[in-house]
Amino acid sequence: DFPVLVRTDVPEIFSNSSCLTIPDSGQASIYPSNITVSGVTGTVTKVTVTVYGLNHTWADDIEMLLVGPGGQNVMLMSDQGEDDAINLNLTFDDDAPSDLPDATTASSGTYKPIVTAQSDTMDPPAPAGPYGTLLSAFNGVDPNGTWSLYIFDDAANDTGSLTGGWELAITTETALKDHVTHASGYDIIFKAEDDATCGGAGLAPCTLDHEIERYDGSTGNLVAWVRIPSLSDSADTTIYMYYGNPAIS
């Protein structure tokens, strides 16, 4: 008897397309650049950040910090990428295979946030360090509110810009109780295959026999018995749970 959480693998996208310039030393022209997130239910399970059109005559000067609504923060890049950055589109993702190169020219792609904590500090109103190095720092928090991107140049002589703005991709999970439509959970069904394979939504032929022993609509706690045709001792067995269809009762 436990609360069931529902996770979507399709993130919600929020963006700020404003251009900004990066001086030869100091704060970017918009500091911070903000994105306001609203209307998202549940808590964060994954965040990725993409910046568009990043240019700089010496990319190693760039410090880039993301701060969430609750004050959690992650240094996305710091002292990385020798030489020019020319119209780069960079996505920062904890699951990327590698971080930005430190001693070679960077190219567009998906990278981890900087993996080694830096001693660099950002001008206020950015928070003081130390700074996080993983976007999972935002997991479990309410995503609604203001997200801030601080870009700072930490050395003289070279300049840059961000011409295409930036975006957040936020994946969340919510309690089952926020989706089930029947007070007793009778709209919850289980299938051996997804809807596309089964041939459509509803009580398709691959629906599994099951019994809802107990469902608490106030907490989302669920006890259910499901008849699974076969289980492998060498591979995972996946079943699918569907809910929220008021036509199923």
PDB file of C-alpha atoms in Angstrom, residues 60-167:
ATOM      1  CA  ASP A  60      37.296  30.248 -21.618  1.00  0.00           C
ATOM      2  CA  ASP A  61      36.207  33.619 -20.154  1.00  0.00           C
ATOM      3  CA  ILE A  62      32.543  32.582 -19.843  1.00  0.00           C
ATOM      4  CA  GLU A  63      30.916  31.752 -16.525  1.00  0.00           C
ATOM      5  CA  MET A  64      27.316  30.525 -16.820  1.00  0.00           C
ATOM      6  CA  LEU A  65      25.164  29.863 -13.743  1.00  0.00           C
ATOM      7  CA  LEU A  66      21.574  28.598 -13.521  1.00  0.00           C
ATOM      8  CA  VAL A  67      19.546  29.416 -10.395  1.00  0.00           C
ATOM      9  CA  GLY A  68      16.135  27.870  -9.728  1.00  0.00           C
ATOM     10  CA  PRO A  69      13.077  29.301  -7.955  1.00  0.00           C
ATOM     11  CA  GLY A  70      14.112  27.758  -4.656  1.00  0.00           C
ATOM     12  CA  GLY A  71      17.675  29.051  -4.792  1.00  0.00           C
ATOM     13  CA  GLN A  72      19.273  25.797  -5.965  1.00  0.00           C
ATOM     14  CA  ASN A  73      22.058  26.524  -8.442  1.00  0.00           C
ATOM     15  CA  VAL A  74      24.285  24.805 -10.977  1.00  0.00           C
ATOM     16  CA  MET A  75      27.363  26.140 -12.765  1.00  0.00           C
ATOM     17  CA  LEU A  76      26.778  25.104 -16.375  1.00  0.00           C
ATOM     18  CA  MET A  77      30.153  26.170 -17.735  1.00  0.00           C
ATOM     19  CA  SER A  78      33.240  27.851 -16.319  1.00  0.00           C
ATOM     20  CA  ASP A  79      36.695  28.319 -17.879  1.00  0.00           C
ATOM     21  CA  GLN A  80      35.976  25.852 -20.675  1.00  0.00           C
ATOM     22  CA  GLY A  81      36.570  25.935 -24.405  1.00  0.00           C
ATOM     23  CA  GLU A  82      39.756  27.529 -25.624  1.00  0.00           C
ATOM     24  CA  ASP A  83      39.628  29.831 -28.660  1.00  0.00           C
ATOM     25  CA  ASP A  84      36.490  31.193 -30.336  1.00  0.00           C
ATOM     26  CA  ALA A  85      32.922  30.080 -29.749  1.00  0.00           C
ATOM     27  CA  ILE A  86      31.028  30.695 -32.976  1.00  0.00           C
ATOM     28  CA  ASN A  87      27.210  30.514 -33.007  1.00  0.00           C
ATOM     29  CA  LEU A  88      27.107  27.520 -30.662  1.00  0.00           C
ATOM     30  CA  ASN A  89      23.914  25.789 -29.570  1.00  0.00           C
ATOM     31  CA  LEU A  90      24.740  24.050 -26.299  1.00  0.00           C
ATOM     32  CA  THR A  91      22.477  21.747 -24.294  1.00  0.00           C
ATOM     33  CA  PHE A  92      23.446  20.927 -20.724  1.00  0.00           C
ATOM     34  CA  ASP A  93      22.225  17.534 -19.534  1.00  0.00           C
ATOM     35  CA  ASP A  94      23.438  15.369 -16.647  1.00  0.00           C
ATOM     36  CA  ASP A  95      23.062  12.319 -18.914  1.00  0.00           C
ATOM     37  CA  ALA A  96      25.333  13.660 -21.667  1.00  0.00           C
ATOM     38  CA  PRO A  97      28.437  11.537 -22.371  1.00  0.00           C
ATOM     39  CA  SER A  98      30.966  14.276 -21.577  1.00  0.00           C
ATOM     40  CA  ASP A  99      31.411  17.852 -20.400  1.00  0.00           C
ATOM     41  CA  LEU A 100      32.564  20.762 -22.533  1.00  0.00           C
ATOM     42  CA  PRO A 101      36.196  20.520 -23.649  1.00  0.00           C
ATOM     43  CA  ASP A 102      38.646  22.550 -21.623  1.00  0.00           C
ATOM     44  CA  ALA A 103      41.688  22.754 -23.897  1.00  0.00           C
ATOM     45  CA  THR A 104      40.091  22.583 -27.361  1.00  0.00           C
ATOM     46  CA  THR A 105      37.515  24.571 -29.326  1.00  0.00           C
ATOM     47  CA  ALA A 106      33.933  23.777 -28.363  1.00  0.00           C
ATOM     48  CA  SER A 107      31.283  22.776 -30.900  1.00  0.00           C
ATOM     49  CA  SER A 108      27.500  22.646 -30.751  1.00  0.00           C
ATOM     50  CA  GLY A 109      26.145  19.621 -28.919  1.00  0.00           C
ATOM     51  CA  THR A 110      24.942  18.185 -25.624  1.00  0.00           C
ATOM     52  CA  TYR A 111      27.263  18.266 -22.632  1.00  0.00           C
ATOM     53  CA  LYS A 112      27.281  17.698 -18.903  1.00  0.00           C
ATOM     54  CA  PRO A 113      27.435  20.783 -16.714  1.00  0.00           C
ATOM     55  CA  ILE A 114      30.963  21.466 -15.542  1.00  0.00           C
ATOM     56  CA  VAL A 115      31.971  18.435 -13.463  1.00  0.00           C
ATOM     57  CA  THR A 116      34.596  20.103 -11.279  1.00  0.00           C
ATOM     58  CA  ALA A 117      33.568  22.809  -8.833  1.00  0.00           C
ATOM     59  CA  GLN A 118      35.271  26.119  -9.606  1.00  0.00           C
ATOM     60  CA  SER A 119      36.494  28.835  -7.260  1.00  0.00           C
ATOM     61  CA  ASP A 120      35.091  31.594  -9.500  1.00  0.00           C
ATOM     62  CA  THR A 121      32.396  33.811  -8.008  1.00  0.00           C
ATOM     63  CA  MET A 122      29.627  35.721  -9.760  1.00  0.00           C
ATOM     64  CA  ASP A 123      28.625  39.328  -9.150  1.00  0.00           C
ATOM     65  CA  PRO A 124      25.400  39.947  -7.192  1.00  0.00           C
ATOM     66  CA  PRO A 125      22.507  39.482  -7.549  1.00  0.00           C
ATOM     67  CA  ALA A 126      23.836  36.004  -8.365  1.00  0.00           C
ATOM     68  CA  PRO A 127      24.218  33.922  -5.209  1.00  0.00           C
ATOM     69  CA  ALA A 128      27.620  33.360  -3.695  1.00  0.00           C
ATOM     70  CA  GLY A 129      29.372  30.041  -4.211  1.00  0.00           C
ATOM     71  CA  PRO A 130      30.099  27.253  -3.868  1.00  0.00           C
ATOM     72  CA  TYR A 131      27.993  26.245  -6.858  1.00  0.00           C
ATOM     73  CA  GLY A 132      26.435  22.932  -7.793  1.00  0.00           C
ATOM     74  CA  THR A 133      27.720  20.847 -10.679  1.00  0.00           C
ATOM     75  CA  LEU A 134      24.684  18.638 -11.437  1.00  0.00           C
ATOM     76  CA  LEU A 135      21.251  19.596 -12.724  1.00  0.00           C
ATOM     77  CA  SER A 136      19.814  16.904 -10.468  1.00  0.00           C
ATOM     78  CA  ALA A 137      20.142  19.561  -7.756  1.00  0.00           C
ATOM     79  CA  PHE A 138      16.680  20.659  -8.943  1.00  0.00           C
ATOM     80  CA  ASN A 139      15.095  17.195  -8.588  1.00  0.00           C
ATOM     81  CA  GLY A 140      12.196  17.062  -6.165  1.00  0.00           C
ATOM     82  CA  VAL A 141      11.500  20.799  -6.152  1.00  0.00           C
ATOM     83  CA  ASP A 142       8.463  22.759  -7.317  1.00  0.00           C
ATOM     84  CA  PRO A 143       9.407  24.068 -10.788  1.00  0.00           C
ATOM     85  CA  ASN A 144       7.071  27.065 -10.684  1.00  0.00           C
ATOM     86  CA  GLY A 145       8.650  30.454 -10.259  1.00  0.00           C
ATOM     87  CA  THR A 146      11.577  32.365 -11.727  1.00  0.00           C
ATOM     88  CA  TRP A 147      14.598  30.577 -13.187  1.00  0.00           C
ATOM     89  CA  SER A 148      17.629  32.808 -13.735  1.00  0.00           C
ATOM     90  CA  LEU A 149      20.610  32.443 -16.061  1.00  0.00           C
ATOM     91  CA  TYR A 150      23.651  34.513 -15.085  1.00  0.00           C
ATOM     92  CA  ILE A 151      26.387  34.978 -17.702  1.00  0.00           C
ATOM     93  CA  PHE A 152      29.627  36.658 -16.681  1.00  0.00           C
ATOM     94  CA  ASP A 153      32.976  37.327 -18.382  1.00  0.00           C
ATOM     95  CA  ASP A 154      35.856  36.814 -15.957  1.00  0.00           C
ATOM     96  CA  ALA A 155      38.735  38.351 -17.961  1.00  0.00           C
ATOM     97  CA  ALA A 156      39.502  41.383 -20.118  1.00  0.00           C
ATOM     98  CA  ASN A 157      40.045  41.800 -23.884  1.00  0.00           C
ATOM     99  CA  ASP A 158      37.433  39.405 -25.363  1.00  0.00           C
ATOM    100  CA  THR A 159      33.690  39.797 -25.904  1.00  0.00           C
ATOM    101  CA  GLY A 160      30.700  37.749 -26.971  1.00  0.00           C
ATOM    102  CA  SER A 161      26.941  37.416 -27.249  1.00  0.00           C
ATOM    103  CA  LEU A 162      23.994  35.090 -26.897  1.00  0.00           C
ATOM    104  CA  THR A 163      21.872  35.756 -29.969  1.00  0.00           C
ATOM    105  CA  GLY A 164      19.108  33.165 -29.669  1.00  0.00           C
ATOM    106  CA  GLY A 165      18.259  33.186 -25.993  1.00  0.00           C
ATOM    107  CA  TRP A 166      17.850  30.045 -23.915  1.00  0.00           C
ATOM    108  CA  GLU A 167      15.319  27.446 -22.861  1.00  0.00           C
TER     109      GLU A 167
END
